[in-house]
């Protein structure tokens, strides 16, 4: 059987890059305002309540995908 070694630093780096690209993609700098307009959210209201579990789930899924 072939032995495959996985560098966990590369997995962590890949997950961090994935999260950073997602944050940049949905920021007001790129497409965030357009996305909010298309889904019908007010761009002036920042609803940050309850985002912690979603961010944690996104981080875990990024780690799984990078692995």
PDB file of N, CA, C and O in Angstrom, residues 1 7-10 16 22 25 33-34 36 38 41-42 46 48 50 52-54 57 59 61-62 66:
ATOM      1  N   UNK A   1       0.837  -1.180   0.000  1.00  0.00           N
ATOM      2  CA  UNK A   1       0.000   0.000   0.000  1.00  0.00           C
ATOM      3  C   UNK A   1       0.888   1.252   0.000  1.00  0.00           C
ATOM      4  O   UNK A   1       1.929   1.291   0.651  1.00  0.00           O
ATOM      5  N   UNK A   7       1.082  17.253   4.977  1.00  0.00           N
ATOM      6  CA  UNK A   7       1.629  18.349   5.771  1.00  0.00           C
ATOM      7  C   UNK A   7       0.468  19.180   6.317  1.00  0.00           C
ATOM      8  O   UNK A   7      -0.282  19.797   5.559  1.00  0.00           O
ATOM      9  N   UNK A   8       0.308  19.147   7.628  1.00  0.00           N
ATOM     10  CA  UNK A   8      -0.807  19.874   8.224  1.00  0.00           C
ATOM     11  C   UNK A   8      -0.615  21.385   8.143  1.00  0.00           C
ATOM     12  O   UNK A   8      -1.574  22.136   8.231  1.00  0.00           O
ATOM     13  N   UNK A   9       0.626  21.835   7.979  1.00  0.00           N
ATOM     14  CA  UNK A   9       0.847  23.272   7.764  1.00  0.00           C
ATOM     15  C   UNK A   9       0.253  23.714   6.432  1.00  0.00           C
ATOM     16  O   UNK A   9      -0.315  24.796   6.321  1.00  0.00           O
ATOM     17  N   UNK A  10       0.380  22.856   5.414  1.00  0.00           N
ATOM     18  CA  UNK A  10      -0.202  23.180   4.112  1.00  0.00           C
ATOM     19  C   UNK A  10      -1.721  23.117   4.154  1.00  0.00           C
ATOM     20  O   UNK A  10      -2.411  23.905   3.504  1.00  0.00           O
ATOM     21  N   UNK A  16      -6.819  28.706   5.463  1.00  0.00           N
ATOM     22  CA  UNK A  16      -6.756  30.147   5.710  1.00  0.00           C
ATOM     23  C   UNK A  16      -6.893  30.944   4.419  1.00  0.00           C
ATOM     24  O   UNK A  16      -7.559  31.991   4.387  1.00  0.00           O
ATOM     25  N   UNK A  22     -12.838  34.105   0.630  1.00  0.00           N
ATOM     26  CA  UNK A  22     -14.272  34.271   0.870  1.00  0.00           C
ATOM     27  C   UNK A  22     -14.591  35.608   1.514  1.00  0.00           C
ATOM     28  O   UNK A  22     -15.562  36.275   1.145  1.00  0.00           O
ATOM     29  N   UNK A  25     -14.102  38.217  -1.190  1.00  0.00           N
ATOM     30  CA  UNK A  25     -15.132  38.131  -2.224  1.00  0.00           C
ATOM     31  C   UNK A  25     -16.418  38.824  -1.792  1.00  0.00           C
ATOM     32  O   UNK A  25     -17.050  39.523  -2.572  1.00  0.00           O
ATOM     33  N   UNK A  33     -21.580  44.508  -1.880  1.00  0.00           N
ATOM     34  CA  UNK A  33     -22.746  45.382  -2.051  1.00  0.00           C
ATOM     35  C   UNK A  33     -23.692  44.846  -3.127  1.00  0.00           C
ATOM     36  O   UNK A  33     -24.915  44.874  -2.959  1.00  0.00           O
ATOM     37  N   UNK A  34     -23.139  44.357  -4.201  1.00  0.00           N
ATOM     38  CA  UNK A  34     -23.965  43.791  -5.274  1.00  0.00           C
ATOM     39  C   UNK A  34     -24.692  42.544  -4.783  1.00  0.00           C
ATOM     40  O   UNK A  34     -25.870  42.336  -5.080  1.00  0.00           O
ATOM     41  N   UNK A  36     -25.536  41.827  -1.653  1.00  0.00           N
ATOM     42  CA  UNK A  36     -26.595  42.243  -0.729  1.00  0.00           C
ATOM     43  C   UNK A  36     -27.800  42.795  -1.490  1.00  0.00           C
ATOM     44  O   UNK A  36     -28.941  42.548  -1.124  1.00  0.00           O
ATOM     45  N   UNK A  38     -28.754  41.984  -4.549  1.00  0.00           N
ATOM     46  CA  UNK A  38     -29.437  40.907  -5.256  1.00  0.00           C
ATOM     47  C   UNK A  38     -30.252  40.008  -4.323  1.00  0.00           C
ATOM     48  O   UNK A  38     -31.291  39.489  -4.724  1.00  0.00           O
ATOM     49  N   UNK A  41     -30.944  42.454   0.870  1.00  0.00           N
ATOM     50  CA  UNK A  41     -30.531  42.946   2.177  1.00  0.00           C
ATOM     51  C   UNK A  41     -30.121  44.404   2.056  1.00  0.00           C
ATOM     52  O   UNK A  41     -29.591  44.839   1.053  1.00  0.00           O
ATOM     53  N   UNK A  42     -30.396  45.156   3.123  1.00  0.00           N
ATOM     54  CA  UNK A  42     -30.020  46.563   3.149  1.00  0.00           C
ATOM     55  C   UNK A  42     -28.507  46.663   3.351  1.00  0.00           C
ATOM     56  O   UNK A  42     -27.980  46.162   4.339  1.00  0.00           O
ATOM     57  N   UNK A  46     -25.531  46.172   9.161  1.00  0.00           N
ATOM     58  CA  UNK A  46     -24.619  45.060   9.373  1.00  0.00           C
ATOM     59  C   UNK A  46     -25.175  44.204  10.502  1.00  0.00           C
ATOM     60  O   UNK A  46     -25.152  44.596  11.660  1.00  0.00           O
ATOM     61  N   UNK A  48     -24.475  41.359  12.623  1.00  0.00           N
ATOM     62  CA  UNK A  48     -23.380  40.482  13.015  1.00  0.00           C
ATOM     63  C   UNK A  48     -23.769  39.547  14.149  1.00  0.00           C
ATOM     64  O   UNK A  48     -22.947  38.809  14.635  1.00  0.00           O
ATOM     65  N   UNK A  50     -25.076  36.334  15.900  1.00  0.00           N
ATOM     66  CA  UNK A  50     -25.207  34.928  15.541  1.00  0.00           C
ATOM     67  C   UNK A  50     -24.300  34.460  14.425  1.00  0.00           C
ATOM     68  O   UNK A  50     -24.535  33.410  13.846  1.00  0.00           O
ATOM     69  N   UNK A  52     -21.033  33.847  14.775  1.00  0.00           N
ATOM     70  CA  UNK A  52     -19.938  33.032  15.308  1.00  0.00           C
ATOM     71  C   UNK A  52     -20.021  31.569  14.905  1.00  0.00           C
ATOM     72  O   UNK A  52     -19.039  31.005  14.396  1.00  0.00           O
ATOM     73  N   UNK A  53     -21.174  30.901  15.128  1.00  0.00           N
ATOM     74  CA  UNK A  53     -21.264  29.497  14.718  1.00  0.00           C
ATOM     75  C   UNK A  53     -21.122  29.296  13.211  1.00  0.00           C
ATOM     76  O   UNK A  53     -20.546  28.295  12.765  1.00  0.00           O
ATOM     77  N   UNK A  54     -21.594  30.239  12.423  1.00  0.00           N
ATOM     78  CA  UNK A  54     -21.456  30.114  10.968  1.00  0.00           C
ATOM     79  C   UNK A  54     -19.999  30.254  10.537  1.00  0.00           C
ATOM     80  O   UNK A  54     -19.541  29.544   9.633  1.00  0.00           O
ATOM     81  N   UNK A  57     -18.259  27.014  11.514  1.00  0.00           N
ATOM     82  CA  UNK A  57     -18.606  25.957  10.568  1.00  0.00           C
ATOM     83  C   UNK A  57     -17.871  26.146   9.242  1.00  0.00           C
ATOM     84  O   UNK A  57     -17.397  25.179   8.638  1.00  0.00           O
ATOM     85  N   UNK A  59     -14.970  27.621   8.907  1.00  0.00           N
ATOM     86  CA  UNK A  59     -13.556  27.301   9.148  1.00  0.00           C
ATOM     87  C   UNK A  59     -13.342  25.793   9.154  1.00  0.00           C
ATOM     88  O   UNK A  59     -12.375  25.294   8.565  1.00  0.00           O
ATOM     89  N   UNK A  61     -15.236  23.510   7.677  1.00  0.00           N
ATOM     90  CA  UNK A  61     -15.416  22.986   6.321  1.00  0.00           C
ATOM     91  C   UNK A  61     -14.224  23.340   5.426  1.00  0.00           C
ATOM     92  O   UNK A  61     -13.858  22.559   4.546  1.00  0.00           O
ATOM     93  N   UNK A  62     -13.607  24.498   5.650  1.00  0.00           N
ATOM     94  CA  UNK A  62     -12.410  24.855   4.887  1.00  0.00           C
ATOM     95  C   UNK A  62     -11.265  23.901   5.212  1.00  0.00           C
ATOM     96  O   UNK A  62     -10.514  23.500   4.325  1.00  0.00           O
ATOM     97  N   UNK A  66      -9.514  21.434   2.534  1.00  0.00           N
ATOM     98  CA  UNK A  66      -8.072  21.515   2.309  1.00  0.00           C
ATOM     99  C   UNK A  66      -7.388  20.181   2.575  1.00  0.00           C
ATOM    100  O   UNK A  66      -6.405  19.832   1.941  1.00  0.00           O
TER     101      UNK A  66
END
